[in-house]
Amino acid sequence: MEDNTPTDATRFTVLLVDDEVFILNSLKRLLRSQPYDLLLAESGEQALELLASHPVDLVVSDARMPSMDGATLLAEIYRRHPQTIRILLTGYTDMPTLIKAINEGRIYRYLSKPWDDAELLSTLEQSLAHLHSERERQRLEKVTRQQKAALEQLNATLEKRVESRTAELQQTADMLDLAYAELKRSYVVSTEVFSLLVNQRLPQGKQTNQALNELVRACCNAGLVESSLEHDLIMAAALYNVGKLGWSDSMLARPSDLMHHHERDTFRAYPETSESLLMSLEPMQDAARLIRHHQERWDGSGFPDHLKGSAIPQGSRLLKLAVDFVELQRGLVLERNMNRDEALMFIRKYAGRLYDPDMIEPFVQVCASYLTDITLADPRVRGLGTRDLEGGMVLARNLNADNGMLLLNAGKALTPVLVEKLIAFEAMEGARYTVFVRVAETA
């Protein structure tokens, strides 16, 4: 496989558009040390004139400009020059403008004013790397079409040379299949690259996308969904929370269980928002449908459509399991961060209410294989409250206080006195601990 990373010799042309000259000068100073040829425009009309006479790889446009705003400009650029990467620079939160820029201008990313220099430089670098990769993909696709056309022409005269050419033709066909498979995989790679940009909106300890991508891939490899769903499910896992991009930073980091009343409608709308942002991209339409329904619940109490049981798409059922498992550990569902075993206990508890009951145990087994510190896969392990503990039970994993202090090591045998001390400590701390113990098998 060829390396699609741009070389040091690659130069790109970047067009900066803003009606405020000092903003243009600030951007010019920031980018002058980069390997870019810069063009400047003070209006949408001037930008379109430059695009008509210069090949431009990427446009960074201000959102609010007189005569022609940034969303309208980027939509027009998409119509005339669809291969040009488009980035919106906005100094205010305006969801209609942002949605227009995404749906009509098909923007790659939007950034807020005042911008962070490092983030802006990183965004441009990633955007242009994506552009380079897309051009390489198109080149390979053209080569593939040419090879296919040559193969069809060869087939017209195949009867005369069938015996001598059969092996060579089979090899060529295999290579074409591999090329098509690689092209299909590139769509998945692109969504995972974009998911990293979505992840940047979240605080470090709240980021979910990478862990979710890896877990969903493990579930697909284990056969938890039909093979025909794997491609769309992996893309859905990468972009399930794209509808949260318009949220405030405080809302992004707040557990859904603690959201204010006025925030709950926004939270419940994010699967539909995610779907609407992706539906205009034809290769993403099936993945967008999985995202729309990943907050449906097995008992019909979910959203947005209150689907129930097997009416919920299979991929959406698995995506909900994986999203909740990861978000419970990041403190995005409840006020505290659960460990992995506690998250699985929560999922088991709500089997048949929130989750497909037939998926629970296969999902637990995947987690146990994929994550080394899962203990609940062992049928002898139980998660108990302190008042349910008995002497003779053995800790299956370390017990830590809420502040992180180690209370007891895994392997410690409990005594009645030790159980009483744990109960007293729990009461003193005002906490509620789940203790994972290994119990003896009954005859």
PDB file of N, CA, C and O in Angstrom, residues 8 11 14 45 65-66 75 95 108-109 143 201 258 265 269 280 307 340 345 372 433:
ATOM      1  N   ASP A   8       7.261  16.818   2.355  1.00  0.00           N
ATOM      2  CA  ASP A   8       7.686  18.175   2.697  1.00  0.00           C
ATOM      3  C   ASP A   8       7.603  19.105   1.495  1.00  0.00           C
ATOM      4  O   ASP A   8       7.465  20.318   1.630  1.00  0.00           O
ATOM      5  N   ARG A  11       3.030  21.710  -1.485  1.00  0.00           N
ATOM      6  CA  ARG A  11       2.569  23.030  -1.062  1.00  0.00           C
ATOM      7  C   ARG A  11       1.091  23.159  -1.401  1.00  0.00           C
ATOM      8  O   ARG A  11       0.626  22.712  -2.447  1.00  0.00           O
ATOM      9  N   VAL A  14      -3.937  28.316   0.359  1.00  0.00           N
ATOM     10  CA  VAL A  14      -4.958  28.559   1.375  1.00  0.00           C
ATOM     11  C   VAL A  14      -5.516  29.962   1.171  1.00  0.00           C
ATOM     12  O   VAL A  14      -4.762  30.936   1.095  1.00  0.00           O
ATOM     13  N   GLU A  45     -17.485  38.057  -2.382  1.00  0.00           N
ATOM     14  CA  GLU A  45     -17.374  38.263  -3.829  1.00  0.00           C
ATOM     15  C   GLU A  45     -15.915  38.220  -4.283  1.00  0.00           C
ATOM     16  O   GLU A  45     -15.578  37.605  -5.301  1.00  0.00           O
ATOM     17  N   MET A  65     -20.182  38.324   7.645  1.00  0.00           N
ATOM     18  CA  MET A  65     -19.626  39.345   6.762  1.00  0.00           C
ATOM     19  C   MET A  65     -20.782  40.046   6.058  1.00  0.00           C
ATOM     20  O   MET A  65     -21.829  39.444   5.814  1.00  0.00           O
ATOM     21  N   PRO A  66     -20.626  41.312   5.724  1.00  0.00           N
ATOM     22  CA  PRO A  66     -21.687  42.019   5.003  1.00  0.00           C
ATOM     23  C   PRO A  66     -21.841  41.469   3.595  1.00  0.00           C
ATOM     24  O   PRO A  66     -20.936  40.853   3.038  1.00  0.00           O
ATOM     25  N   ALA A  75     -21.219  27.587   0.810  1.00  0.00           N
ATOM     26  CA  ALA A  75     -22.164  26.813  -0.001  1.00  0.00           C
ATOM     27  C   ALA A  75     -21.901  27.043  -1.498  1.00  0.00           C
ATOM     28  O   ALA A  75     -21.960  26.099  -2.299  1.00  0.00           O
ATOM     29  N   MET A  95     -26.653  28.481  15.681  1.00  0.00           N
ATOM     30  CA  MET A  95     -26.893  27.132  15.169  1.00  0.00           C
ATOM     31  C   MET A  95     -27.472  27.133  13.757  1.00  0.00           C
ATOM     32  O   MET A  95     -27.068  26.328  12.931  1.00  0.00           O
ATOM     33  N   TYR A 108     -15.723  21.190   6.492  1.00  0.00           N
ATOM     34  CA  TYR A 108     -14.899  20.151   7.122  1.00  0.00           C
ATOM     35  C   TYR A 108     -14.840  20.361   8.626  1.00  0.00           C
ATOM     36  O   TYR A 108     -14.805  19.405   9.396  1.00  0.00           O
ATOM     37  N   ARG A 109     -14.854  21.621   9.058  1.00  0.00           N
ATOM     38  CA  ARG A 109     -14.695  21.929  10.486  1.00  0.00           C
ATOM     39  C   ARG A 109     -15.104  23.374  10.704  1.00  0.00           C
ATOM     40  O   ARG A 109     -15.060  24.187   9.781  1.00  0.00           O
ATOM     41  N   VAL A 143      -7.464   4.719 -11.600  1.00  0.00           N
ATOM     42  CA  VAL A 143      -6.622   3.615 -12.068  1.00  0.00           C
ATOM     43  C   VAL A 143      -7.427   2.315 -12.092  1.00  0.00           C
ATOM     44  O   VAL A 143      -7.335   1.518 -13.038  1.00  0.00           O
ATOM     45  N   ARG A 201     -13.439  18.483  21.508  1.00  0.00           N
ATOM     46  CA  ARG A 201     -14.342  19.361  22.248  1.00  0.00           C
ATOM     47  C   ARG A 201     -14.507  18.922  23.700  1.00  0.00           C
ATOM     48  O   ARG A 201     -14.960  19.700  24.538  1.00  0.00           O
ATOM     49  N   LEU A 258     -27.598  14.530  35.504  1.00  0.00           N
ATOM     50  CA  LEU A 258     -27.608  15.764  36.290  1.00  0.00           C
ATOM     51  C   LEU A 258     -27.897  16.991  35.440  1.00  0.00           C
ATOM     52  O   LEU A 258     -27.725  18.119  35.903  1.00  0.00           O
ATOM     53  N   ASP A 265     -34.067  18.602  26.770  1.00  0.00           N
ATOM     54  CA  ASP A 265     -34.568  18.533  25.394  1.00  0.00           C
ATOM     55  C   ASP A 265     -33.418  18.559  24.403  1.00  0.00           C
ATOM     56  O   ASP A 265     -33.444  17.845  23.383  1.00  0.00           O
ATOM     57  N   ALA A 269     -32.293  15.456  21.806  1.00  0.00           N
ATOM     58  CA  ALA A 269     -32.324  15.733  20.366  1.00  0.00           C
ATOM     59  C   ALA A 269     -31.024  15.354  19.665  1.00  0.00           C
ATOM     60  O   ALA A 269     -30.978  15.340  18.435  1.00  0.00           O
ATOM     61  N   SER A 280     -26.870  13.793   4.415  1.00  0.00           N
ATOM     62  CA  SER A 280     -26.572  14.308   3.080  1.00  0.00           C
ATOM     63  C   SER A 280     -25.382  13.599   2.446  1.00  0.00           C
ATOM     64  O   SER A 280     -25.140  13.741   1.249  1.00  0.00           O
ATOM     65  N   LEU A 307     -38.885   3.289  19.868  1.00  0.00           N
ATOM     66  CA  LEU A 307     -38.908   1.930  19.335  1.00  0.00           C
ATOM     67  C   LEU A 307     -38.744   0.935  20.474  1.00  0.00           C
ATOM     68  O   LEU A 307     -38.147   1.237  21.507  1.00  0.00           O
ATOM     69  N   ARG A 340     -14.861  -0.602  35.382  1.00  0.00           N
ATOM     70  CA  ARG A 340     -15.418  -1.417  34.298  1.00  0.00           C
ATOM     71  C   ARG A 340     -16.402  -2.461  34.804  1.00  0.00           C
ATOM     72  O   ARG A 340     -17.452  -2.693  34.195  1.00  0.00           O
ATOM     73  N   MET A 345     -22.028  -4.339  35.684  1.00  0.00           N
ATOM     74  CA  MET A 345     -23.121  -4.646  36.618  1.00  0.00           C
ATOM     75  C   MET A 345     -24.353  -3.807  36.324  1.00  0.00           C
ATOM     76  O   MET A 345     -25.494  -4.287  36.358  1.00  0.00           O
ATOM     77  N   THR A 372      -8.274  -6.368  30.166  1.00  0.00           N
ATOM     78  CA  THR A 372      -7.665  -7.367  31.044  1.00  0.00           C
ATOM     79  C   THR A 372      -8.183  -7.328  32.479  1.00  0.00           C
ATOM     80  O   THR A 372      -8.037  -8.302  33.200  1.00  0.00           O
ATOM     81  N   TYR A 433     -20.060   1.604  48.594  1.00  0.00           N
ATOM     82  CA  TYR A 433     -19.053   0.845  47.859  1.00  0.00           C
ATOM     83  C   TYR A 433     -19.629  -0.470  47.317  1.00  0.00           C
ATOM     84  O   TYR A 433     -20.452  -1.116  47.964  1.00  0.00           O
TER      85      TYR A 433
END
